[in-house]
Structure formats: C-alpha cells, structure tokens
Amino acid sequence: MSERQLVVVSVDVKLDPAAAFEAFTGEIDRWWRPGAQNWNNRFRAVGIRIEPGVGGRWLELLEEPAEVFECGRISVWEPPTRFAFVYQDIGHDIDGTEVEVSFEPIESGTRVTLEHGGWEKLDPGLAARKRETKTSGWGHILVWYREWASWGSPRRVANPVWQQSNRPRQVLDH
C-alpha cells in the first residue's frame, strides 16, 4: 500500500514504551474525551476501554442497561511495541479498515504513531474523503493522549524518562 493510502499521525510522549503502551491501552477511559463526534452512540456512551490480547475488543461502554458497542477487534497485541485492530464504525462506511498503533523508543521517550489503512477496500472517492476526516480525527485523539501522558497519567510520575526530562534546571547567578 502506498504511503498516500495511509492515514498516519504521531505524537511524542515523555514515557518509556512500556508506560506509553499501558497509558494508551489501560488508561484510555481516562483520556478519551466524550463528545458527539467521538462516540458511535453519542446519546448513551459513558466510557471506552480496550480488552488486551489478540481477539480483545475496543469497546464503547453504554449507559444502563449496560451494553457495549464494539469499535474494533484486536488483531495484533505486542506490548510494549504495537497493537492493531480491525476498525468498526457502523454506519460510517469504513468497517473492515485496519488501525495500528506503534510505540517507538526515542531519546526523549516514545513516539506513538497511529496508521489507519485498508482504504483500497473502499470506493476511491469515499476513501479519499474518509482519509481526510480520519487524519484530523485521529490527530485530535492523539493530542488528548499526549496531554494525558504528560499531565494526567500516574505513570508519568514513576517513569524515569519523564523524571529525567522534567527535572527542574538550576539557574546560577554569577
């Protein structure tokens, strides 16, 4: 698949890959923001979670009576380097596309990259429109994650990468 066929967005976080992976997957309900465009059932959604492991589900939790909406099925689960899922967004014409999230160590922590592919399965015009929408949408979502990883996640406090890069600098007067 050509690079143009992928939606690719990345953020850098000051966590090591294991902590970044856990903050993304295990704490998603704490950083994913509610909103009409962020939920499949915006009137009943109350949370979101990822079930770990191949075959696990990316779930939207619905209010009482307790139900779930499956947003994806985990196809790859390789902590702390990556996970992938088959996307499901019923009614939005892009079911069966694939999303992969990778966690690459960099000097300042981890680069988290989300790639959304499988667009060749769709009508070319529809695929082009949906790629544009998803580039913006996934970009916003990764910014929420980066903010959580930087300020909200308890993993940042116990993480040596974050502590080293955020240590106060001493200023000397001469």
PDB file of N, CA and C in Angstrom, residues 70-165:
ATOM      1  N   GLU A  70     -18.968  -2.522  19.946  1.00  0.00           N
ATOM      2  CA  GLU A  70     -17.625  -2.935  19.543  1.00  0.00           C
ATOM      3  C   GLU A  70     -17.120  -2.037  18.420  1.00  0.00           C
ATOM      4  N   CYS A  71     -16.065  -1.273  18.732  1.00  0.00           N
ATOM      5  CA  CYS A  71     -15.460  -0.354  17.761  1.00  0.00           C
ATOM      6  C   CYS A  71     -14.327  -1.010  16.987  1.00  0.00           C
ATOM      7  N   GLY A  72     -13.869  -2.154  17.466  1.00  0.00           N
ATOM      8  CA  GLY A  72     -12.787  -2.845  16.784  1.00  0.00           C
ATOM      9  C   GLY A  72     -12.452  -4.144  17.482  1.00  0.00           C
ATOM     10  N   ARG A  73     -11.741  -5.009  16.748  1.00  0.00           N
ATOM     11  CA  ARG A  73     -11.312  -6.303  17.285  1.00  0.00           C
ATOM     12  C   ARG A  73      -9.792  -6.360  17.146  1.00  0.00           C
ATOM     13  N   ILE A  74      -9.109  -6.620  18.264  1.00  0.00           N
ATOM     14  CA  ILE A  74      -7.658  -6.627  18.296  1.00  0.00           C
ATOM     15  C   ILE A  74      -7.115  -7.777  17.436  1.00  0.00           C
ATOM     16  N   SER A  75      -6.252  -7.433  16.486  1.00  0.00           N
ATOM     17  CA  SER A  75      -5.644  -8.428  15.594  1.00  0.00           C
ATOM     18  C   SER A  75      -4.158  -8.642  15.890  1.00  0.00           C
ATOM     19  N   VAL A  76      -3.522  -7.661  16.521  1.00  0.00           N
ATOM     20  CA  VAL A  76      -2.113  -7.759  16.914  1.00  0.00           C
ATOM     21  C   VAL A  76      -1.999  -7.174  18.313  1.00  0.00           C
ATOM     22  N   TRP A  77      -1.310  -7.883  19.201  1.00  0.00           N
ATOM     23  CA  TRP A  77      -1.107  -7.397  20.577  1.00  0.00           C
ATOM     24  C   TRP A  77       0.323  -7.743  20.970  1.00  0.00           C
ATOM     25  N   GLU A  78       1.225  -6.759  20.885  1.00  0.00           N
ATOM     26  CA  GLU A  78       2.644  -6.972  21.159  1.00  0.00           C
ATOM     27  C   GLU A  78       3.177  -5.885  22.084  1.00  0.00           C
ATOM     28  N   PRO A  79       2.741  -5.880  23.361  1.00  0.00           N
ATOM     29  CA  PRO A  79       3.253  -4.866  24.277  1.00  0.00           C
ATOM     30  C   PRO A  79       4.766  -5.018  24.463  1.00  0.00           C
ATOM     31  N   PRO A  80       5.534  -3.992  24.529  1.00  0.00           N
ATOM     32  CA  PRO A  80       5.138  -2.586  24.512  1.00  0.00           C
ATOM     33  C   PRO A  80       5.338  -1.923  23.155  1.00  0.00           C
ATOM     34  N   THR A  81       5.405  -2.703  22.060  1.00  0.00           N
ATOM     35  CA  THR A  81       5.759  -2.101  20.773  1.00  0.00           C
ATOM     36  C   THR A  81       4.582  -1.722  19.880  1.00  0.00           C
ATOM     37  N   ARG A  82       3.497  -2.519  19.900  1.00  0.00           N
ATOM     38  CA  ARG A  82       2.388  -2.169  19.000  1.00  0.00           C
ATOM     39  C   ARG A  82       1.150  -3.006  19.299  1.00  0.00           C
ATOM     40  N   PHE A  83       0.038  -2.491  18.822  1.00  0.00           N
ATOM     41  CA  PHE A  83      -1.192  -3.273  18.743  1.00  0.00           C
ATOM     42  C   PHE A  83      -1.948  -2.790  17.521  1.00  0.00           C
ATOM     43  N   ALA A  84      -2.829  -3.631  17.013  1.00  0.00           N
ATOM     44  CA  ALA A  84      -3.617  -3.282  15.831  1.00  0.00           C
ATOM     45  C   ALA A  84      -5.013  -3.850  16.003  1.00  0.00           C
ATOM     46  N   PHE A  85      -5.946  -3.245  15.282  1.00  0.00           N
ATOM     47  CA  PHE A  85      -7.319  -3.735  15.334  1.00  0.00           C
ATOM     48  C   PHE A  85      -8.019  -3.497  14.011  1.00  0.00           C
ATOM     49  N   VAL A  86      -9.023  -4.322  13.750  1.00  0.00           N
ATOM     50  CA  VAL A  86      -9.898  -4.141  12.600  1.00  0.00           C
ATOM     51  C   VAL A  86     -10.968  -3.163  13.046  1.00  0.00           C
ATOM     52  N   TYR A  87     -11.078  -2.072  12.320  1.00  0.00           N
ATOM     53  CA  TYR A  87     -11.940  -0.953  12.682  1.00  0.00           C
ATOM     54  C   TYR A  87     -13.404  -1.257  12.370  1.00  0.00           C
ATOM     55  N   GLN A  88     -14.264  -0.831  13.272  1.00  0.00           N
ATOM     56  CA  GLN A  88     -15.705  -0.981  13.066  1.00  0.00           C
ATOM     57  C   GLN A  88     -16.375   0.306  13.517  1.00  0.00           C
ATOM     58  N   ASP A  89     -17.056   0.933  12.617  1.00  0.00           N
ATOM     59  CA  ASP A  89     -17.711   2.213  12.889  1.00  0.00           C
ATOM     60  C   ASP A  89     -19.061   2.180  12.169  1.00  0.00           C
ATOM     61  N   ILE A  90     -19.918   1.313  12.634  1.00  0.00           N
ATOM     62  CA  ILE A  90     -21.170   1.006  11.934  1.00  0.00           C
ATOM     63  C   ILE A  90     -21.870   2.272  11.454  1.00  0.00           C
ATOM     64  N   GLY A  91     -22.211   2.255  10.173  1.00  0.00           N
ATOM     65  CA  GLY A  91     -22.910   3.388   9.580  1.00  0.00           C
ATOM     66  C   GLY A  91     -21.981   4.416   8.974  1.00  0.00           C
ATOM     67  N   HIS A  92     -20.675   4.212   9.082  1.00  0.00           N
ATOM     68  CA  HIS A  92     -19.743   5.208   8.552  1.00  0.00           C
ATOM     69  C   HIS A  92     -18.943   4.700   7.367  1.00  0.00           C
ATOM     70  N   ASP A  93     -19.326   3.596   6.798  1.00  0.00           N
ATOM     71  CA  ASP A  93     -18.802   3.090   5.531  1.00  0.00           C
ATOM     72  C   ASP A  93     -17.335   2.682   5.533  1.00  0.00           C
ATOM     73  N   ILE A  94     -16.693   2.595   6.702  1.00  0.00           N
ATOM     74  CA  ILE A  94     -15.276   2.230   6.692  1.00  0.00           C
ATOM     75  C   ILE A  94     -14.992   1.007   7.558  1.00  0.00           C
ATOM     76  N   ASP A  95     -16.022   0.226   7.854  1.00  0.00           N
ATOM     77  CA  ASP A  95     -15.811  -1.022   8.586  1.00  0.00           C
ATOM     78  C   ASP A  95     -14.820  -1.907   7.833  1.00  0.00           C
ATOM     79  N   GLY A  96     -13.981  -2.609   8.586  1.00  0.00           N
ATOM     80  CA  GLY A  96     -13.025  -3.525   7.994  1.00  0.00           C
ATOM     81  C   GLY A  96     -11.698  -2.889   7.632  1.00  0.00           C
ATOM     82  N   THR A  97     -11.568  -1.562   7.794  1.00  0.00           N
ATOM     83  CA  THR A  97     -10.252  -0.953   7.618  1.00  0.00           C
ATOM     84  C   THR A  97      -9.419  -1.315   8.846  1.00  0.00           C
ATOM     85  N   GLU A  98      -8.116  -1.070   8.788  1.00  0.00           N
ATOM     86  CA  GLU A  98      -7.244  -1.504   9.876  1.00  0.00           C
ATOM     87  C   GLU A  98      -6.511  -0.322  10.494  1.00  0.00           C
ATOM     88  N   VAL A  99      -6.332  -0.387  11.811  1.00  0.00           N
ATOM     89  CA  VAL A  99      -5.602   0.640  12.550  1.00  0.00           C
ATOM     90  C   VAL A  99      -4.481  -0.045  13.318  1.00  0.00           C
ATOM     91  N   GLU A 100      -3.279   0.527  13.241  1.00  0.00           N
ATOM     92  CA  GLU A 100      -2.144   0.041  14.022  1.00  0.00           C
ATOM     93  C   GLU A 100      -1.576   1.204  14.811  1.00  0.00           C
ATOM     94  N   VAL A 101      -1.271   0.952  16.079  1.00  0.00           N
ATOM     95  CA  VAL A 101      -0.646   1.948  16.942  1.00  0.00           C
ATOM     96  C   VAL A 101       0.691   1.368  17.384  1.00  0.00           C
ATOM     97  N   SER A 102       1.783   2.101  17.094  1.00  0.00           N
ATOM     98  CA  SER A 102       3.115   1.618  17.446  1.00  0.00           C
ATOM     99  C   SER A 102       3.770   2.566  18.450  1.00  0.00           C
ATOM    100  N   PHE A 103       4.682   2.027  19.231  1.00  0.00           N
ATOM    101  CA  PHE A 103       5.349   2.731  20.322  1.00  0.00           C
ATOM    102  C   PHE A 103       6.857   2.550  20.125  1.00  0.00           C
ATOM    103  N   GLU A 104       7.512   3.584  19.595  1.00  0.00           N
ATOM    104  CA  GLU A 104       8.925   3.513  19.233  1.00  0.00           C
ATOM    105  C   GLU A 104       9.758   4.320  20.231  1.00  0.00           C
ATOM    106  N   PRO A 105      10.800   3.698  20.819  1.00  0.00           N
ATOM    107  CA  PRO A 105      11.635   4.465  21.736  1.00  0.00           C
ATOM    108  C   PRO A 105      12.411   5.551  20.993  1.00  0.00           C
ATOM    109  N   ILE A 106      12.413   6.739  21.574  1.00  0.00           N
ATOM    110  CA  ILE A 106      13.217   7.849  21.073  1.00  0.00           C
ATOM    111  C   ILE A 106      13.968   8.421  22.273  1.00  0.00           C
ATOM    112  N   GLU A 107      14.911   9.308  22.041  1.00  0.00           N
ATOM    113  CA  GLU A 107      15.739   9.833  23.120  1.00  0.00           C
ATOM    114  C   GLU A 107      14.917  10.458  24.248  1.00  0.00           C
ATOM    115  N   SER A 108      13.858  11.162  23.907  1.00  0.00           N
ATOM    116  CA  SER A 108      13.062  11.856  24.925  1.00  0.00           C
ATOM    117  C   SER A 108      11.889  11.036  25.451  1.00  0.00           C
ATOM    118  N   GLY A 109      11.759   9.778  25.034  1.00  0.00           N
ATOM    119  CA  GLY A 109      10.643   8.942  25.500  1.00  0.00           C
ATOM    120  C   GLY A 109      10.172   7.979  24.447  1.00  0.00           C
ATOM    121  N   THR A 110       8.972   8.228  23.915  1.00  0.00           N
ATOM    122  CA  THR A 110       8.368   7.315  22.943  1.00  0.00           C
ATOM    123  C   THR A 110       7.632   8.103  21.870  1.00  0.00           C
ATOM    124  N   ARG A 111       7.792   7.685  20.637  1.00  0.00           N
ATOM    125  CA  ARG A 111       6.973   8.213  19.537  1.00  0.00           C
ATOM    126  C   ARG A 111       5.831   7.230  19.338  1.00  0.00           C
ATOM    127  N   VAL A 112       4.621   7.739  19.462  1.00  0.00           N
ATOM    128  CA  VAL A 112       3.416   6.935  19.274  1.00  0.00           C
ATOM    129  C   VAL A 112       2.855   7.292  17.901  1.00  0.00           C
ATOM    130  N   THR A 113       2.754   6.283  17.037  1.00  0.00           N
ATOM    131  CA  THR A 113       2.292   6.511  15.672  1.00  0.00           C
ATOM    132  C   THR A 113       1.072   5.653  15.404  1.00  0.00           C
ATOM    133  N   LEU A 114       0.044   6.277  14.901  1.00  0.00           N
ATOM    134  CA  LEU A 114      -1.187   5.593  14.513  1.00  0.00           C
ATOM    135  C   LEU A 114      -1.270   5.609  12.995  1.00  0.00           C
ATOM    136  N   GLU A 115      -1.452   4.422  12.409  1.00  0.00           N
ATOM    137  CA  GLU A 115      -1.642   4.289  10.967  1.00  0.00           C
ATOM    138  C   GLU A 115      -2.995   3.641  10.712  1.00  0.00           C
ATOM    139  N   HIS A 116      -3.798   4.288   9.892  1.00  0.00           N
ATOM    140  CA  HIS A 116      -5.113   3.751   9.535  1.00  0.00           C
ATOM    141  C   HIS A 116      -5.058   3.431   8.048  1.00  0.00           C
ATOM    142  N   GLY A 117      -5.196   2.153   7.715  1.00  0.00           N
ATOM    143  CA  GLY A 117      -5.105   1.706   6.331  1.00  0.00           C
ATOM    144  C   GLY A 117      -6.277   0.839   5.937  1.00  0.00           C
ATOM    145  N   GLY A 118      -6.130   0.197   4.809  1.00  0.00           N
ATOM    146  CA  GLY A 118      -7.194  -0.653   4.278  1.00  0.00           C
ATOM    147  C   GLY A 118      -8.179   0.111   3.418  1.00  0.00           C
ATOM    148  N   TRP A 119      -7.793   1.308   3.012  1.00  0.00           N
ATOM    149  CA  TRP A 119      -8.695   2.174   2.244  1.00  0.00           C
ATOM    150  C   TRP A 119      -8.964   1.639   0.848  1.00  0.00           C
ATOM    151  N   GLU A 120      -8.064   0.768   0.338  1.00  0.00           N
ATOM    152  CA  GLU A 120      -8.239   0.222  -1.013  1.00  0.00           C
ATOM    153  C   GLU A 120      -9.491  -0.642  -1.111  1.00  0.00           C
ATOM    154  N   LYS A 121     -10.067  -1.045   0.030  1.00  0.00           N
ATOM    155  CA  LYS A 121     -11.292  -1.842   0.053  1.00  0.00           C
ATOM    156  C   LYS A 121     -12.522  -1.006  -0.287  1.00  0.00           C
ATOM    157  N   LEU A 122     -12.362   0.321  -0.244  1.00  0.00           N
ATOM    158  CA  LEU A 122     -13.491   1.230  -0.429  1.00  0.00           C
ATOM    159  C   LEU A 122     -13.486   1.851  -1.821  1.00  0.00           C
ATOM    160  N   ASP A 123     -14.610   2.438  -2.192  1.00  0.00           N
ATOM    161  CA  ASP A 123     -14.674   3.253  -3.396  1.00  0.00           C
ATOM    162  C   ASP A 123     -13.618   4.359  -3.263  1.00  0.00           C
ATOM    163  N   PRO A 124     -12.838   4.640  -4.305  1.00  0.00           N
ATOM    164  CA  PRO A 124     -11.759   5.629  -4.206  1.00  0.00           C
ATOM    165  C   PRO A 124     -12.204   7.014  -3.735  1.00  0.00           C
ATOM    166  N   GLY A 125     -13.349   7.487  -4.196  1.00  0.00           N
ATOM    167  CA  GLY A 125     -13.838   8.803  -3.764  1.00  0.00           C
ATOM    168  C   GLY A 125     -14.189   8.815  -2.284  1.00  0.00           C
ATOM    169  N   LEU A 126     -14.888   7.780  -1.828  1.00  0.00           N
ATOM    170  CA  LEU A 126     -15.237   7.655  -0.423  1.00  0.00           C
ATOM    171  C   LEU A 126     -13.971   7.541   0.421  1.00  0.00           C
ATOM    172  N   ALA A 127     -13.018   6.715  -0.035  1.00  0.00           N
ATOM    173  CA  ALA A 127     -11.771   6.536   0.715  1.00  0.00           C
ATOM    174  C   ALA A 127     -11.032   7.867   0.875  1.00  0.00           C
ATOM    175  N   ALA A 128     -10.965   8.654  -0.178  1.00  0.00           N
ATOM    176  CA  ALA A 128     -10.268   9.950  -0.101  1.00  0.00           C
ATOM    177  C   ALA A 128     -10.933  10.868   0.917  1.00  0.00           C
ATOM    178  N   ARG A 129     -12.260  10.934   0.908  1.00  0.00           N
ATOM    179  CA  ARG A 129     -12.983  11.791   1.873  1.00  0.00           C
ATOM    180  C   ARG A 129     -12.784  11.296   3.301  1.00  0.00           C
ATOM    181  N   LYS A 130     -12.879   9.988   3.508  1.00  0.00           N
ATOM    182  CA  LYS A 130     -12.751   9.431   4.857  1.00  0.00           C
ATOM    183  C   LYS A 130     -11.322   9.557   5.382  1.00  0.00           C
ATOM    184  N   ARG A 131     -10.316   9.425   4.518  1.00  0.00           N
ATOM    185  CA  ARG A 131      -8.926   9.616   4.960  1.00  0.00           C
ATOM    186  C   ARG A 131      -8.714  11.037   5.465  1.00  0.00           C
ATOM    187  N   GLU A 132      -9.300  11.992   4.774  1.00  0.00           N
ATOM    188  CA  GLU A 132      -9.173  13.396   5.213  1.00  0.00           C
ATOM    189  C   GLU A 132      -9.811  13.592   6.588  1.00  0.00           C
ATOM    190  N   THR A 133     -11.003  13.054   6.768  1.00  0.00           N
ATOM    191  CA  THR A 133     -11.703  13.157   8.050  1.00  0.00           C
ATOM    192  C   THR A 133     -10.925  12.454   9.157  1.00  0.00           C
ATOM    193  N   LYS A 134     -10.442  11.260   8.878  1.00  0.00           N
ATOM    194  CA  LYS A 134      -9.742  10.480   9.900  1.00  0.00           C
ATOM    195  C   LYS A 134      -8.372  11.074  10.238  1.00  0.00           C
ATOM    196  N   THR A 135      -7.716  11.731   9.289  1.00  0.00           N
ATOM    197  CA  THR A 135      -6.441  12.388   9.594  1.00  0.00           C
ATOM    198  C   THR A 135      -6.656  13.433  10.679  1.00  0.00           C
ATOM    199  N   SER A 136      -7.671  14.235  10.529  1.00  0.00           N
ATOM    200  CA  SER A 136      -7.989  15.246  11.543  1.00  0.00           C
ATOM    201  C   SER A 136      -8.450  14.594  12.843  1.00  0.00           C
ATOM    202  N   GLY A 137      -9.351  13.636  12.743  1.00  0.00           N
ATOM    203  CA  GLY A 137      -9.904  12.990  13.931  1.00  0.00           C
ATOM    204  C   GLY A 137      -8.863  12.269  14.761  1.00  0.00           C
ATOM    205  N   TRP A 138      -8.056  11.415  14.115  1.00  0.00           N
ATOM    206  CA  TRP A 138      -7.019  10.696  14.855  1.00  0.00           C
ATOM    207  C   TRP A 138      -5.977  11.665  15.397  1.00  0.00           C
ATOM    208  N   GLY A 139      -5.689  12.741  14.660  1.00  0.00           N
ATOM    209  CA  GLY A 139      -4.741  13.736  15.153  1.00  0.00           C
ATOM    210  C   GLY A 139      -5.203  14.353  16.462  1.00  0.00           C
ATOM    211  N   HIS A 140      -6.475  14.720  16.538  1.00  0.00           N
ATOM    212  CA  HIS A 140      -7.025  15.274  17.780  1.00  0.00           C
ATOM    213  C   HIS A 140      -6.967  14.250  18.918  1.00  0.00           C
ATOM    214  N   ILE A 141      -7.304  13.018  18.606  1.00  0.00           N
ATOM    215  CA  ILE A 141      -7.313  11.973  19.630  1.00  0.00           C
ATOM    216  C   ILE A 141      -5.906  11.745  20.188  1.00  0.00           C
ATOM    217  N   LEU A 142      -4.890  11.743  19.329  1.00  0.00           N
ATOM    218  CA  LEU A 142      -3.530  11.566  19.843  1.00  0.00           C
ATOM    219  C   LEU A 142      -3.061  12.755  20.670  1.00  0.00           C
ATOM    220  N   VAL A 143      -3.569  13.939  20.386  1.00  0.00           N
ATOM    221  CA  VAL A 143      -3.249  15.099  21.234  1.00  0.00           C
ATOM    222  C   VAL A 143      -3.843  14.899  22.632  1.00  0.00           C
ATOM    223  N   TRP A 144      -5.058  14.373  22.718  1.00  0.00           N
ATOM    224  CA  TRP A 144      -5.638  14.089  24.044  1.00  0.00           C
ATOM    225  C   TRP A 144      -4.770  13.100  24.789  1.00  0.00           C
ATOM    226  N   TYR A 145      -4.327  12.061  24.088  1.00  0.00           N
ATOM    227  CA  TYR A 145      -3.464  11.053  24.705  1.00  0.00           C
ATOM    228  C   TYR A 145      -2.154  11.691  25.187  1.00  0.00           C
ATOM    229  N   ARG A 146      -1.535  12.514  24.341  1.00  0.00           N
ATOM    230  CA  ARG A 146      -0.276  13.168  24.728  1.00  0.00           C
ATOM    231  C   ARG A 146      -0.470  14.027  25.972  1.00  0.00           C
ATOM    232  N   GLU A 147      -1.566  14.759  26.036  1.00  0.00           N
ATOM    233  CA  GLU A 147      -1.837  15.584  27.219  1.00  0.00           C
ATOM    234  C   GLU A 147      -1.973  14.706  28.459  1.00  0.00           C
ATOM    235  N   TRP A 148      -2.671  13.594  28.353  1.00  0.00           N
ATOM    236  CA  TRP A 148      -2.826  12.684  29.483  1.00  0.00           C
ATOM    237  C   TRP A 148      -1.474  12.112  29.893  1.00  0.00           C
ATOM    238  N   ALA A 149      -0.682  11.666  28.910  1.00  0.00           N
ATOM    239  CA  ALA A 149       0.627  11.091  29.205  1.00  0.00           C
ATOM    240  C   ALA A 149       1.542  12.123  29.874  1.00  0.00           C
ATOM    241  N   SER A 150       1.375  13.399  29.527  1.00  0.00           N
ATOM    242  CA  SER A 150       2.225  14.447  30.091  1.00  0.00           C
ATOM    243  C   SER A 150       1.764  14.931  31.456  1.00  0.00           C
ATOM    244  N   TRP A 151       0.458  14.985  31.677  1.00  0.00           N
ATOM    245  CA  TRP A 151      -0.044  15.646  32.888  1.00  0.00           C
ATOM    246  C   TRP A 151      -0.956  14.805  33.750  1.00  0.00           C
ATOM    247  N   GLY A 152      -1.691  13.874  33.177  1.00  0.00           N
ATOM    248  CA  GLY A 152      -2.703  13.178  33.951  1.00  0.00           C
ATOM    249  C   GLY A 152      -2.341  11.790  34.426  1.00  0.00           C
ATOM    250  N   SER A 153      -1.592  11.065  33.618  1.00  0.00           N
ATOM    251  CA  SER A 153      -1.342   9.671  33.922  1.00  0.00           C
ATOM    252  C   SER A 153      -0.436   9.492  35.135  1.00  0.00           C
ATOM    253  N   PRO A 154      -0.811   8.616  36.062  1.00  0.00           N
ATOM    254  CA  PRO A 154       0.083   8.336  37.185  1.00  0.00           C
ATOM    255  C   PRO A 154       1.386   7.690  36.719  1.00  0.00           C
ATOM    256  N   ARG A 155       1.432   7.131  35.517  1.00  0.00           N
ATOM    257  CA  ARG A 155       2.644   6.508  35.007  1.00  0.00           C
ATOM    258  C   ARG A 155       3.759   7.522  34.787  1.00  0.00           C
ATOM    259  N   ARG A 156       3.418   8.782  34.549  1.00  0.00           N
ATOM    260  CA  ARG A 156       4.453   9.781  34.291  1.00  0.00           C
ATOM    261  C   ARG A 156       5.285  10.044  35.535  1.00  0.00           C
ATOM    262  N   VAL A 157       4.685   9.955  36.715  1.00  0.00           N
ATOM    263  CA  VAL A 157       5.388  10.251  37.958  1.00  0.00           C
ATOM    264  C   VAL A 157       6.432   9.177  38.262  1.00  0.00           C
ATOM    265  N   ALA A 158       6.121   7.945  37.969  1.00  0.00           N
ATOM    266  CA  ALA A 158       7.014   6.833  38.276  1.00  0.00           C
ATOM    267  C   ALA A 158       7.948   6.500  37.118  1.00  0.00           C
ATOM    268  N   ASN A 159       7.901   7.277  36.051  1.00  0.00           N
ATOM    269  CA  ASN A 159       8.645   6.951  34.845  1.00  0.00           C
ATOM    270  C   ASN A 159       9.992   7.658  34.806  1.00  0.00           C
ATOM    271  N   PRO A 160      11.100   6.927  34.669  1.00  0.00           N
ATOM    272  CA  PRO A 160      12.417   7.550  34.666  1.00  0.00           C
ATOM    273  C   PRO A 160      12.632   8.516  33.499  1.00  0.00           C
ATOM    274  N   VAL A 161      12.053   8.262  32.330  1.00  0.00           N
ATOM    275  CA  VAL A 161      12.219   9.175  31.191  1.00  0.00           C
ATOM    276  C   VAL A 161      11.590  10.512  31.530  1.00  0.00           C
ATOM    277  N   TRP A 162      10.377  10.493  32.064  1.00  0.00           N
ATOM    278  CA  TRP A 162       9.697  11.739  32.405  1.00  0.00           C
ATOM    279  C   TRP A 162      10.457  12.477  33.493  1.00  0.00           C
ATOM    280  N   GLN A 163      10.888  11.782  34.529  1.00  0.00           N
ATOM    281  CA  GLN A 163      11.599  12.423  35.631  1.00  0.00           C
ATOM    282  C   GLN A 163      12.887  13.069  35.151  1.00  0.00           C
ATOM    283  N   GLN A 164      13.630  12.387  34.307  1.00  0.00           N
ATOM    284  CA  GLN A 164      14.893  12.919  33.825  1.00  0.00           C
ATOM    285  C   GLN A 164      14.663  14.154  32.961  1.00  0.00           C
ATOM    286  N   SER A 165      13.693  14.127  32.075  1.00  0.00           N
ATOM    287  CA  SER A 165      13.494  15.233  31.140  1.00  0.00           C
ATOM    288  C   SER A 165      12.727  16.385  31.754  1.00  0.00           C
TER     289      SER A 165
END
